[in-house]
Protein backbone atom coordinates (compact mmCIF):
# COMPACT_ATOMS: atom_id res chain seq x y z
CA UNK A 1 0.00 0.00 0.00
CA UNK A 2 1.51 3.31 -1.11
CA UNK A 3 -0.61 5.81 0.78
CA UNK A 4 -3.17 8.23 -0.49
CA UNK A 5 -2.65 9.50 -4.01
CA UNK A 6 -3.42 13.10 -3.19
CA UNK A 7 -1.52 14.40 -6.22
CA UNK A 8 0.64 16.67 -4.10
CA UNK A 9 2.91 14.74 -1.73
CA UNK A 10 2.81 11.06 -2.54
CA UNK A 11 0.88 10.78 -5.77
CA UNK A 12 4.17 10.26 -7.55
CA UNK A 13 4.84 7.15 -5.50
CA UNK A 14 2.74 4.81 -7.60
CA UNK A 15 4.49 2.03 -9.53
CA UNK A 16 2.89 1.05 -12.81
CA UNK A 17 2.48 -2.60 -13.84
CA UNK A 18 5.50 -4.61 -14.97
CA UNK A 19 7.89 -1.81 -14.09
CA UNK A 20 6.56 0.54 -16.76
CA UNK A 21 7.94 4.05 -16.39
CA UNK A 22 4.81 5.92 -17.42
CA UNK A 23 1.10 5.33 -18.00
CA UNK A 24 -0.13 6.80 -21.28
CA UNK A 25 -3.79 7.25 -22.14
CA UNK A 26 -4.83 7.95 -25.72
CA UNK A 27 -8.19 9.63 -25.30
CA UNK A 28 -10.47 10.84 -28.06
CA UNK A 29 -13.23 13.38 -27.55
CA UNK A 30 -15.67 12.18 -30.19
CA UNK A 31 -17.93 15.23 -30.13
CA UNK A 32 -18.42 15.81 -33.89
CA UNK A 33 -20.24 19.06 -34.70
CA UNK A 34 -21.60 19.40 -31.17
CA UNK A 35 -18.32 20.76 -29.80
CA UNK A 36 -18.55 23.95 -31.83
CA UNK A 37 -22.33 24.16 -31.45
CA UNK A 38 -22.03 24.19 -27.66
CA UNK A 39 -19.06 26.55 -27.72
CA UNK A 40 -20.96 29.05 -29.84
CA UNK A 41 -24.08 28.70 -27.70
CA UNK A 42 -22.09 29.56 -24.58
CA UNK A 43 -21.29 32.87 -26.30
CA UNK A 44 -24.84 33.45 -27.47
CA UNK A 45 -23.96 32.65 -31.09
CA UNK A 46 -24.50 29.97 -33.72
CA UNK A 47 -21.87 28.25 -35.85
CA UNK A 48 -21.63 28.63 -39.60
CA UNK A 49 -21.75 25.87 -42.16
CA UNK A 50 -17.96 25.56 -42.32
CA UNK A 51 -17.62 24.75 -38.61
CA UNK A 52 -20.61 22.42 -38.78
CA UNK A 53 -19.18 20.55 -41.75
CA UNK A 54 -15.73 20.30 -40.20
CA UNK A 55 -17.25 18.71 -37.10
CA UNK A 56 -18.88 16.09 -39.29
CA UNK A 57 -15.50 15.07 -40.66
CA UNK A 58 -15.03 13.21 -37.38
CA UNK A 59 -17.85 10.67 -37.81
CA UNK A 60 -17.63 10.57 -41.61
CA UNK A 61 -13.86 10.06 -42.00
CA UNK A 62 -11.66 10.71 -38.98
CA UNK A 63 -13.06 8.15 -36.58
CA UNK A 64 -12.24 5.24 -38.89
CA UNK A 65 -8.63 6.34 -39.35
CA UNK A 66 -8.27 6.66 -35.58
CA UNK A 67 -9.65 3.18 -35.02
CA UNK A 68 -7.48 1.67 -37.76
CA UNK A 69 -4.37 3.26 -36.25
CA UNK A 70 -5.20 1.83 -32.83
CA UNK A 71 -5.72 -1.59 -34.41
CA UNK A 72 -2.40 -1.36 -36.22
CA UNK A 73 -0.45 -0.81 -33.00
CA UNK A 74 -2.61 -3.03 -30.82
CA UNK A 75 -3.40 -0.38 -28.21
CA UNK A 76 -6.67 0.40 -26.42
CA UNK A 77 -8.10 3.90 -26.08
CA UNK A 78 -10.84 5.79 -24.29
CA UNK A 79 -13.46 7.69 -26.28
CA UNK A 80 -15.37 10.41 -24.46
CA UNK A 81 -18.70 10.61 -26.28
CA UNK A 82 -21.62 13.02 -25.72
CA UNK A 83 -24.96 11.25 -25.54
CA UNK A 84 -26.24 13.15 -28.57
CA UNK A 85 -23.32 11.87 -30.64
CA UNK A 86 -24.19 8.30 -29.63
CA UNK A 87 -27.77 8.91 -30.78
CA UNK A 88 -26.82 10.76 -33.99
CA UNK A 89 -23.98 8.44 -35.04
CA UNK A 90 -24.84 5.09 -33.43
CA UNK A 91 -22.99 2.95 -35.99
CA UNK A 92 -19.73 4.80 -35.45
CA UNK A 93 -20.03 4.63 -31.67
CA UNK A 94 -20.93 0.94 -31.89
CA UNK A 95 -17.80 0.40 -33.99
CA UNK A 96 -15.67 1.97 -31.26
CA UNK A 97 -17.18 -0.46 -28.76
CA UNK A 98 -16.85 -3.50 -31.03
CA UNK A 99 -13.16 -2.79 -31.53
CA UNK A 100 -12.64 -3.07 -27.79
CA UNK A 101 -12.27 0.53 -26.70
CA UNK A 102 -13.76 2.27 -23.69
CA UNK A 103 -16.70 4.65 -24.01
CA UNK A 104 -16.94 7.38 -21.39
CA UNK A 105 -19.29 10.25 -20.64
CA UNK A 106 -18.77 13.71 -22.16
CA UNK A 107 -22.04 15.49 -21.50
CA UNK A 108 -25.20 15.03 -23.52
CA UNK A 109 -24.97 17.83 -26.09
CA UNK A 110 -21.41 18.74 -25.08
CA UNK A 111 -22.84 21.32 -22.67
CA UNK A 112 -20.03 23.69 -21.67
CA UNK A 113 -22.13 25.71 -19.24
CA UNK A 114 -20.79 27.21 -16.03
CA UNK A 115 -23.02 27.79 -13.05
CA UNK A 116 -25.56 25.03 -13.64
CA UNK A 117 -27.25 23.33 -10.71
CA UNK A 118 -26.54 19.88 -9.34
CA UNK A 119 -29.93 18.70 -10.58
CA UNK A 120 -29.20 19.99 -14.08
CA UNK A 121 -25.86 18.20 -14.25
CA UNK A 122 -27.41 15.01 -12.92
CA UNK A 123 -30.01 15.12 -15.69
CA UNK A 124 -27.26 15.59 -18.28
CA UNK A 125 -25.41 12.59 -16.87
CA UNK A 126 -28.52 10.43 -16.89
CA UNK A 127 -29.29 11.14 -20.54
CA UNK A 128 -25.70 10.54 -21.61
CA UNK A 129 -25.43 7.33 -19.60
CA UNK A 130 -28.60 5.97 -21.17
CA UNK A 131 -27.37 6.74 -24.68
CA UNK A 132 -24.05 4.98 -24.12
CA UNK A 133 -25.62 2.05 -22.28
CA UNK A 134 -27.93 1.46 -25.24
CA UNK A 135 -24.79 0.68 -27.27
CA UNK A 136 -22.47 -1.02 -24.77
CA UNK A 137 -24.98 -2.62 -22.40
CA UNK A 138 -23.38 -0.93 -19.38
CA UNK A 139 -23.13 2.51 -17.87
CA UNK A 140 -19.89 4.44 -18.36
CA UNK A 141 -17.45 4.64 -15.46
CA UNK A 142 -15.51 7.69 -16.66
CA UNK A 143 -16.34 11.34 -17.22
CA UNK A 144 -14.74 14.36 -18.85
CA UNK A 145 -16.45 17.70 -18.61
CA UNK A 146 -17.12 19.32 -22.00
CA UNK A 147 -14.32 21.88 -22.43
CA UNK A 148 -13.11 20.39 -19.12
CA UNK A 149 -15.81 22.32 -17.23
CA UNK A 150 -16.84 20.71 -13.96
CA UNK A 151 -18.53 22.15 -10.87
CA UNK A 152 -17.85 22.05 -7.12
CA UNK A 153 -20.41 19.27 -6.71
CA UNK A 154 -19.29 17.20 -9.70
CA UNK A 155 -16.85 14.80 -7.95
CA UNK A 156 -19.38 13.79 -5.30
CA UNK A 157 -22.12 13.44 -7.91
CA UNK A 158 -19.92 11.23 -10.08
CA UNK A 159 -19.01 9.08 -7.09
CA UNK A 160 -22.67 8.68 -6.14
CA UNK A 161 -23.52 7.60 -9.68
CA UNK A 162 -20.86 4.89 -9.71
CA UNK A 163 -18.11 6.56 -11.72
CA UNK A 164 -14.53 5.45 -11.13
CA UNK A 165 -12.68 8.41 -12.58
CA UNK A 166 -12.76 11.93 -13.94
CA UNK A 167 -10.38 13.42 -16.52
CA UNK A 168 -10.93 17.17 -16.57
CA UNK A 169 -8.27 18.76 -14.35
CA UNK A 170 -4.91 20.24 -15.34
CA UNK A 171 -3.22 20.41 -11.95
CA UNK A 172 -0.42 17.82 -12.02
CA UNK A 173 1.25 14.93 -13.85
CA UNK A 174 -0.04 11.99 -11.83
CA UNK A 175 -3.27 10.29 -10.88
CA UNK A 176 -4.85 11.27 -7.58
CA UNK A 177 -8.00 10.79 -5.53
CA UNK A 178 -10.61 13.49 -5.26
CA UNK A 179 -11.44 14.87 -1.83
CA UNK A 180 -14.91 15.75 -0.57
CA UNK A 181 -15.15 17.58 2.76
CA UNK A 182 -11.48 16.83 3.39
CA UNK A 183 -11.87 13.09 2.88
CA UNK A 184 -10.65 11.06 -0.08
CA UNK A 185 -13.33 9.30 -2.11
CA UNK A 186 -12.78 6.45 -4.60
CA UNK A 187 -12.88 8.75 -7.61
CA UNK A 188 -9.59 8.95 -9.49
CA UNK A 189 -8.58 12.09 -11.35
CA UNK A 190 -6.53 11.60 -14.53
CA UNK A 191 -5.39 15.14 -15.35
CA UNK A 192 -4.06 16.39 -18.67
CA UNK A 193 -3.00 19.66 -20.25
CA UNK A 194 -3.78 21.76 -23.33
CA UNK A 195 -0.26 20.99 -24.54
CA UNK A 196 -1.42 17.44 -25.25
CA UNK A 197 -4.67 18.55 -26.94
CA UNK A 198 -4.76 18.51 -30.75
CA UNK A 199 -7.15 21.50 -30.85
CA UNK A 200 -4.33 23.63 -29.46
CA UNK A 201 -2.37 23.08 -32.65
CA UNK A 202 -4.82 22.38 -35.43
CA UNK A 203 -8.06 24.30 -34.94
CA UNK A 204 -8.53 27.11 -37.45
CA UNK A 205 -11.66 29.10 -38.17
CA UNK A 206 -12.42 32.34 -39.99
CA UNK A 207 -15.45 32.91 -37.74
CA UNK A 208 -13.35 33.69 -34.66
CA UNK A 209 -10.19 35.82 -35.12
CA UNK A 210 -8.82 34.52 -31.80
CA UNK A 211 -8.82 30.90 -33.00
CA UNK A 212 -6.42 30.50 -35.90
CA UNK A 213 -3.79 27.82 -35.36
CA UNK A 214 -2.24 25.51 -37.90
CA UNK A 215 1.00 23.96 -36.71
CA UNK A 216 3.13 21.65 -38.82
CA UNK A 217 2.98 18.00 -37.74
CA UNK A 218 6.70 17.99 -36.99
CA UNK A 219 6.23 20.74 -34.40
CA UNK A 220 3.37 18.91 -32.71
CA UNK A 221 5.28 15.64 -32.73
CA UNK A 222 8.33 17.37 -31.30
CA UNK A 223 6.33 18.82 -28.42
CA UNK A 224 4.59 15.55 -27.63
CA UNK A 225 7.75 13.46 -27.82
CA UNK A 226 9.61 15.88 -25.57
CA UNK A 227 6.84 15.80 -22.96
CA UNK A 228 6.73 12.00 -23.04
CA UNK A 229 10.51 11.75 -22.72
CA UNK A 230 10.60 14.14 -19.78
CA UNK A 231 7.84 12.40 -17.84
CA UNK A 232 9.16 8.91 -18.61
CA UNK A 233 12.59 9.96 -17.39
CA UNK A 234 11.08 11.13 -14.08
CA UNK A 235 8.99 7.96 -13.83
CA UNK A 236 5.67 7.06 -12.20
CA UNK A 237 3.69 9.74 -14.06
CA UNK A 238 0.75 9.77 -16.45
CA UNK A 239 0.40 11.35 -19.88
CA UNK A 240 -3.12 11.92 -21.18
CA UNK A 241 -3.55 12.80 -24.85
CA UNK A 242 -6.77 14.62 -25.74
CA UNK A 243 -7.53 14.05 -29.42
CA UNK A 244 -10.53 14.75 -31.64
CA UNK A 245 -11.34 12.61 -34.70
CA UNK A 246 -12.31 15.69 -36.74
CA UNK A 247 -8.85 17.17 -36.08
CA UNK A 248 -6.38 14.33 -35.62
CA UNK A 249 -8.20 12.03 -38.04
CA UNK A 250 -6.65 13.67 -41.09
CA UNK A 251 -4.42 11.20 -42.92
CA UNK A 252 -1.05 12.80 -42.21
CA UNK A 253 -1.88 13.58 -38.60
CA UNK A 254 -3.04 10.12 -37.58
CA UNK A 255 0.05 8.66 -39.26
CA UNK A 256 2.10 10.96 -37.05
CA UNK A 257 0.26 9.73 -33.96
CA UNK A 258 0.88 6.14 -35.00
CA UNK A 259 4.60 6.80 -35.18
CA UNK A 260 4.46 8.36 -31.74
CA UNK A 261 2.64 5.32 -30.35
CA UNK A 262 5.41 3.06 -31.65
CA UNK A 263 8.01 5.38 -30.12
CA UNK A 264 6.32 5.24 -26.72
CA UNK A 265 5.87 1.47 -26.86
CA UNK A 266 9.57 1.01 -27.53
CA UNK A 267 10.40 3.15 -24.49
CA UNK A 268 8.42 1.29 -21.88
CA UNK A 269 5.06 3.05 -21.80
CA UNK A 270 1.98 1.37 -20.39
CA UNK A 271 -0.58 2.47 -23.00
CA UNK A 272 -3.95 1.78 -21.47
CA UNK A 273 -7.52 3.00 -21.12
CA UNK A 274 -8.57 5.49 -18.49
CA UNK A 275 -10.74 2.82 -16.86
CA UNK A 276 -7.84 0.37 -16.56
CA UNK A 277 -5.56 3.05 -15.12
CA UNK A 278 -8.21 4.14 -12.62
CA UNK A 279 -8.90 0.59 -11.49
CA UNK A 280 -5.17 0.06 -10.96
CA UNK A 281 -4.91 3.24 -8.86
CA UNK A 282 -7.91 2.23 -6.76
CA UNK A 283 -6.50 -1.25 -6.23
CA UNK A 284 -3.28 0.26 -4.82
CA UNK A 285 -5.36 2.28 -2.35
CA UNK A 286 -8.08 -0.17 -1.33
CA UNK A 287 -6.82 -0.38 2.24
CA UNK A 288 -7.20 3.33 2.88
CA UNK A 289 -10.57 3.93 1.22
Tab-separated table of C-alpha atoms in Angstrom:
chain	number	residue	atom	x	y	z
A	1	UNK	CA	0.000	0.000	0.000
A	2	UNK	CA	1.507	3.307	-1.105
A	3	UNK	CA	-0.613	5.807	0.779
A	4	UNK	CA	-3.171	8.230	-0.490
A	5	UNK	CA	-2.654	9.496	-4.013
A	6	UNK	CA	-3.423	13.101	-3.195
A	7	UNK	CA	-1.521	14.400	-6.223
A	8	UNK	CA	0.644	16.666	-4.095
A	9	UNK	CA	2.913	14.742	-1.732
A	10	UNK	CA	2.809	11.057	-2.538
A	11	UNK	CA	0.878	10.782	-5.775
A	12	UNK	CA	4.170	10.262	-7.551
A	13	UNK	CA	4.839	7.150	-5.498
A	14	UNK	CA	2.737	4.811	-7.597
A	15	UNK	CA	4.487	2.035	-9.530
A	16	UNK	CA	2.891	1.053	-12.808
A	17	UNK	CA	2.480	-2.603	-13.839
A	18	UNK	CA	5.500	-4.606	-14.968
A	19	UNK	CA	7.891	-1.806	-14.089
A	20	UNK	CA	6.560	0.535	-16.755
A	21	UNK	CA	7.937	4.055	-16.395
A	22	UNK	CA	4.814	5.917	-17.423
A	23	UNK	CA	1.095	5.330	-17.998
A	24	UNK	CA	-0.126	6.803	-21.280
A	25	UNK	CA	-3.793	7.250	-22.143
A	26	UNK	CA	-4.833	7.947	-25.720
A	27	UNK	CA	-8.193	9.633	-25.300
A	28	UNK	CA	-10.472	10.842	-28.064
A	29	UNK	CA	-13.231	13.383	-27.552
A	30	UNK	CA	-15.668	12.185	-30.191
A	31	UNK	CA	-17.926	15.230	-30.132
A	32	UNK	CA	-18.417	15.806	-33.891
A	33	UNK	CA	-20.244	19.060	-34.703
A	34	UNK	CA	-21.597	19.401	-31.165
A	35	UNK	CA	-18.316	20.758	-29.802
A	36	UNK	CA	-18.545	23.954	-31.827
A	37	UNK	CA	-22.330	24.165	-31.450
A	38	UNK	CA	-22.033	24.191	-27.658
A	39	UNK	CA	-19.064	26.554	-27.723
A	40	UNK	CA	-20.957	29.055	-29.842
A	41	UNK	CA	-24.079	28.699	-27.705
A	42	UNK	CA	-22.093	29.563	-24.578
A	43	UNK	CA	-21.285	32.875	-26.299
A	44	UNK	CA	-24.839	33.454	-27.475
A	45	UNK	CA	-23.961	32.652	-31.092
A	46	UNK	CA	-24.497	29.974	-33.724
A	47	UNK	CA	-21.868	28.252	-35.848
A	48	UNK	CA	-21.627	28.632	-39.598
A	49	UNK	CA	-21.752	25.867	-42.165
A	50	UNK	CA	-17.958	25.561	-42.316
A	51	UNK	CA	-17.625	24.747	-38.608
A	52	UNK	CA	-20.614	22.417	-38.781
A	53	UNK	CA	-19.178	20.555	-41.753
A	54	UNK	CA	-15.730	20.297	-40.204
A	55	UNK	CA	-17.247	18.712	-37.102
A	56	UNK	CA	-18.882	16.091	-39.287
A	57	UNK	CA	-15.497	15.071	-40.657
A	58	UNK	CA	-15.032	13.206	-37.380
A	59	UNK	CA	-17.845	10.668	-37.806
A	60	UNK	CA	-17.626	10.567	-41.611
A	61	UNK	CA	-13.856	10.063	-41.997
A	62	UNK	CA	-11.658	10.709	-38.984
A	63	UNK	CA	-13.060	8.152	-36.581
A	64	UNK	CA	-12.238	5.238	-38.889
A	65	UNK	CA	-8.633	6.339	-39.349
A	66	UNK	CA	-8.267	6.665	-35.582
A	67	UNK	CA	-9.649	3.183	-35.018
A	68	UNK	CA	-7.476	1.675	-37.760
A	69	UNK	CA	-4.371	3.264	-36.252
A	70	UNK	CA	-5.204	1.835	-32.829
A	71	UNK	CA	-5.722	-1.594	-34.411
A	72	UNK	CA	-2.397	-1.360	-36.220
A	73	UNK	CA	-0.451	-0.808	-33.003
A	74	UNK	CA	-2.614	-3.029	-30.815
A	75	UNK	CA	-3.397	-0.376	-28.211
A	76	UNK	CA	-6.671	0.402	-26.420
A	77	UNK	CA	-8.095	3.900	-26.078
A	78	UNK	CA	-10.839	5.790	-24.291
A	79	UNK	CA	-13.455	7.686	-26.284
A	80	UNK	CA	-15.367	10.413	-24.462
A	81	UNK	CA	-18.696	10.609	-26.276
A	82	UNK	CA	-21.619	13.019	-25.717
A	83	UNK	CA	-24.964	11.248	-25.545
A	84	UNK	CA	-26.242	13.152	-28.566
A	85	UNK	CA	-23.316	11.867	-30.636
A	86	UNK	CA	-24.193	8.299	-29.628
A	87	UNK	CA	-27.767	8.913	-30.781
A	88	UNK	CA	-26.823	10.757	-33.987
A	89	UNK	CA	-23.976	8.438	-35.040
A	90	UNK	CA	-24.840	5.088	-33.425
A	91	UNK	CA	-22.994	2.954	-35.990
A	92	UNK	CA	-19.732	4.805	-35.452
A	93	UNK	CA	-20.031	4.627	-31.672
A	94	UNK	CA	-20.930	0.942	-31.887
A	95	UNK	CA	-17.803	0.403	-33.985
A	96	UNK	CA	-15.673	1.966	-31.261
A	97	UNK	CA	-17.177	-0.456	-28.759
A	98	UNK	CA	-16.853	-3.495	-31.035
A	99	UNK	CA	-13.163	-2.790	-31.531
A	100	UNK	CA	-12.640	-3.072	-27.790
A	101	UNK	CA	-12.267	0.533	-26.704
A	102	UNK	CA	-13.760	2.270	-23.691
A	103	UNK	CA	-16.701	4.648	-24.014
A	104	UNK	CA	-16.938	7.380	-21.393
A	105	UNK	CA	-19.287	10.254	-20.640
A	106	UNK	CA	-18.769	13.705	-22.156
A	107	UNK	CA	-22.041	15.488	-21.500
A	108	UNK	CA	-25.203	15.026	-23.519
A	109	UNK	CA	-24.970	17.829	-26.094
A	110	UNK	CA	-21.405	18.743	-25.079
A	111	UNK	CA	-22.842	21.322	-22.671
A	112	UNK	CA	-20.034	23.689	-21.672
A	113	UNK	CA	-22.132	25.707	-19.239
A	114	UNK	CA	-20.794	27.210	-16.031
A	115	UNK	CA	-23.022	27.790	-13.054
A	116	UNK	CA	-25.557	25.029	-13.644
A	117	UNK	CA	-27.255	23.332	-10.708
A	118	UNK	CA	-26.537	19.883	-9.343
A	119	UNK	CA	-29.926	18.704	-10.579
A	120	UNK	CA	-29.200	19.993	-14.077
A	121	UNK	CA	-25.864	18.195	-14.252
A	122	UNK	CA	-27.413	15.008	-12.921
A	123	UNK	CA	-30.015	15.116	-15.687
A	124	UNK	CA	-27.262	15.592	-18.281
A	125	UNK	CA	-25.408	12.588	-16.868
A	126	UNK	CA	-28.523	10.433	-16.887
A	127	UNK	CA	-29.289	11.138	-20.544
A	128	UNK	CA	-25.702	10.539	-21.612
A	129	UNK	CA	-25.431	7.328	-19.601
A	130	UNK	CA	-28.604	5.973	-21.172
A	131	UNK	CA	-27.373	6.744	-24.684
A	132	UNK	CA	-24.051	4.981	-24.120
A	133	UNK	CA	-25.619	2.050	-22.277
A	134	UNK	CA	-27.927	1.458	-25.242
A	135	UNK	CA	-24.788	0.679	-27.274
A	136	UNK	CA	-22.474	-1.022	-24.770
A	137	UNK	CA	-24.981	-2.624	-22.397
A	138	UNK	CA	-23.377	-0.933	-19.383
A	139	UNK	CA	-23.132	2.512	-17.872
A	140	UNK	CA	-19.891	4.436	-18.356
A	141	UNK	CA	-17.450	4.636	-15.455
A	142	UNK	CA	-15.515	7.687	-16.657
A	143	UNK	CA	-16.341	11.338	-17.219
A	144	UNK	CA	-14.736	14.358	-18.846
A	145	UNK	CA	-16.448	17.705	-18.609
A	146	UNK	CA	-17.118	19.323	-22.001
A	147	UNK	CA	-14.315	21.877	-22.432
A	148	UNK	CA	-13.105	20.394	-19.123
A	149	UNK	CA	-15.807	22.320	-17.232
A	150	UNK	CA	-16.841	20.714	-13.961
A	151	UNK	CA	-18.533	22.152	-10.868
A	152	UNK	CA	-17.855	22.046	-7.121
A	153	UNK	CA	-20.413	19.274	-6.707
A	154	UNK	CA	-19.290	17.202	-9.703
A	155	UNK	CA	-16.851	14.799	-7.946
A	156	UNK	CA	-19.377	13.791	-5.300
A	157	UNK	CA	-22.120	13.437	-7.912
A	158	UNK	CA	-19.924	11.229	-10.079
A	159	UNK	CA	-19.014	9.082	-7.090
A	160	UNK	CA	-22.673	8.679	-6.137
A	161	UNK	CA	-23.516	7.600	-9.682
A	162	UNK	CA	-20.855	4.890	-9.712
A	163	UNK	CA	-18.107	6.560	-11.724
A	164	UNK	CA	-14.529	5.454	-11.127
A	165	UNK	CA	-12.685	8.411	-12.581
A	166	UNK	CA	-12.760	11.934	-13.943
A	167	UNK	CA	-10.377	13.417	-16.521
A	168	UNK	CA	-10.928	17.171	-16.566
A	169	UNK	CA	-8.271	18.756	-14.346
A	170	UNK	CA	-4.915	20.243	-15.341
A	171	UNK	CA	-3.221	20.412	-11.954
A	172	UNK	CA	-0.423	17.818	-12.015
A	173	UNK	CA	1.250	14.928	-13.852
A	174	UNK	CA	-0.035	11.994	-11.828
A	175	UNK	CA	-3.266	10.291	-10.880
A	176	UNK	CA	-4.846	11.269	-7.579
A	177	UNK	CA	-8.000	10.789	-5.526
A	178	UNK	CA	-10.612	13.493	-5.256
A	179	UNK	CA	-11.437	14.875	-1.834
A	180	UNK	CA	-14.906	15.753	-0.573
A	181	UNK	CA	-15.152	17.575	2.762
A	182	UNK	CA	-11.484	16.831	3.385
A	183	UNK	CA	-11.870	13.091	2.877
A	184	UNK	CA	-10.652	11.057	-0.080
A	185	UNK	CA	-13.329	9.301	-2.110
A	186	UNK	CA	-12.781	6.447	-4.599
A	187	UNK	CA	-12.882	8.752	-7.614
A	188	UNK	CA	-9.587	8.950	-9.493
A	189	UNK	CA	-8.584	12.088	-11.352
A	190	UNK	CA	-6.530	11.604	-14.529
A	191	UNK	CA	-5.390	15.145	-15.352
A	192	UNK	CA	-4.062	16.391	-18.671
A	193	UNK	CA	-2.995	19.659	-20.255
A	194	UNK	CA	-3.779	21.757	-23.325
A	195	UNK	CA	-0.260	20.994	-24.541
A	196	UNK	CA	-1.417	17.436	-25.249
A	197	UNK	CA	-4.669	18.546	-26.943
A	198	UNK	CA	-4.762	18.506	-30.750
A	199	UNK	CA	-7.151	21.496	-30.852
A	200	UNK	CA	-4.332	23.628	-29.459
A	201	UNK	CA	-2.372	23.082	-32.651
A	202	UNK	CA	-4.825	22.382	-35.433
A	203	UNK	CA	-8.061	24.302	-34.935
A	204	UNK	CA	-8.534	27.110	-37.450
A	205	UNK	CA	-11.658	29.104	-38.169
A	206	UNK	CA	-12.419	32.338	-39.988
A	207	UNK	CA	-15.450	32.907	-37.743
A	208	UNK	CA	-13.352	33.691	-34.660
A	209	UNK	CA	-10.193	35.824	-35.125
A	210	UNK	CA	-8.824	34.522	-31.805
A	211	UNK	CA	-8.823	30.898	-33.004
A	212	UNK	CA	-6.424	30.498	-35.896
A	213	UNK	CA	-3.786	27.825	-35.363
A	214	UNK	CA	-2.240	25.507	-37.903
A	215	UNK	CA	1.002	23.963	-36.715
A	216	UNK	CA	3.129	21.647	-38.816
A	217	UNK	CA	2.976	18.005	-37.738
A	218	UNK	CA	6.696	17.990	-36.994
A	219	UNK	CA	6.229	20.742	-34.396
A	220	UNK	CA	3.366	18.911	-32.714
A	221	UNK	CA	5.280	15.637	-32.731
A	222	UNK	CA	8.329	17.372	-31.298
A	223	UNK	CA	6.325	18.822	-28.419
A	224	UNK	CA	4.587	15.547	-27.630
A	225	UNK	CA	7.750	13.458	-27.817
A	226	UNK	CA	9.610	15.882	-25.573
A	227	UNK	CA	6.845	15.796	-22.958
A	228	UNK	CA	6.726	12.004	-23.045
A	229	UNK	CA	10.511	11.748	-22.721
A	230	UNK	CA	10.601	14.140	-19.777
A	231	UNK	CA	7.840	12.396	-17.838
A	232	UNK	CA	9.164	8.914	-18.610
A	233	UNK	CA	12.595	9.959	-17.388
A	234	UNK	CA	11.079	11.133	-14.084
A	235	UNK	CA	8.994	7.960	-13.834
A	236	UNK	CA	5.671	7.057	-12.201
A	237	UNK	CA	3.692	9.739	-14.063
A	238	UNK	CA	0.753	9.775	-16.448
A	239	UNK	CA	0.399	11.349	-19.883
A	240	UNK	CA	-3.121	11.923	-21.176
A	241	UNK	CA	-3.548	12.803	-24.848
A	242	UNK	CA	-6.771	14.616	-25.736
A	243	UNK	CA	-7.527	14.052	-29.420
A	244	UNK	CA	-10.529	14.749	-31.644
A	245	UNK	CA	-11.343	12.608	-34.700
A	246	UNK	CA	-12.306	15.688	-36.736
A	247	UNK	CA	-8.848	17.172	-36.081
A	248	UNK	CA	-6.375	14.325	-35.622
A	249	UNK	CA	-8.205	12.028	-38.041
A	250	UNK	CA	-6.655	13.672	-41.094
A	251	UNK	CA	-4.419	11.198	-42.917
A	252	UNK	CA	-1.050	12.803	-42.210
A	253	UNK	CA	-1.878	13.581	-38.602
A	254	UNK	CA	-3.039	10.120	-37.585
A	255	UNK	CA	0.055	8.662	-39.256
A	256	UNK	CA	2.101	10.964	-37.054
A	257	UNK	CA	0.259	9.730	-33.956
A	258	UNK	CA	0.884	6.138	-34.998
A	259	UNK	CA	4.604	6.800	-35.185
A	260	UNK	CA	4.460	8.361	-31.735
A	261	UNK	CA	2.638	5.319	-30.352
A	262	UNK	CA	5.409	3.057	-31.649
A	263	UNK	CA	8.014	5.382	-30.124
A	264	UNK	CA	6.316	5.241	-26.718
A	265	UNK	CA	5.866	1.472	-26.859
A	266	UNK	CA	9.572	1.012	-27.527
A	267	UNK	CA	10.401	3.154	-24.495
A	268	UNK	CA	8.420	1.289	-21.885
A	269	UNK	CA	5.058	3.053	-21.799
A	270	UNK	CA	1.980	1.373	-20.395
A	271	UNK	CA	-0.582	2.472	-22.999
A	272	UNK	CA	-3.949	1.776	-21.472
A	273	UNK	CA	-7.520	3.000	-21.120
A	274	UNK	CA	-8.574	5.487	-18.488
A	275	UNK	CA	-10.742	2.817	-16.864
A	276	UNK	CA	-7.843	0.370	-16.564
A	277	UNK	CA	-5.559	3.049	-15.116
A	278	UNK	CA	-8.214	4.144	-12.623
A	279	UNK	CA	-8.901	0.591	-11.493
A	280	UNK	CA	-5.173	0.061	-10.956
A	281	UNK	CA	-4.906	3.238	-8.858
A	282	UNK	CA	-7.907	2.232	-6.763
A	283	UNK	CA	-6.499	-1.246	-6.228
A	284	UNK	CA	-3.285	0.263	-4.825
A	285	UNK	CA	-5.364	2.276	-2.346
A	286	UNK	CA	-8.081	-0.173	-1.332
A	287	UNK	CA	-6.823	-0.384	2.235
A	288	UNK	CA	-7.203	3.335	2.879
A	289	UNK	CA	-10.572	3.927	1.216
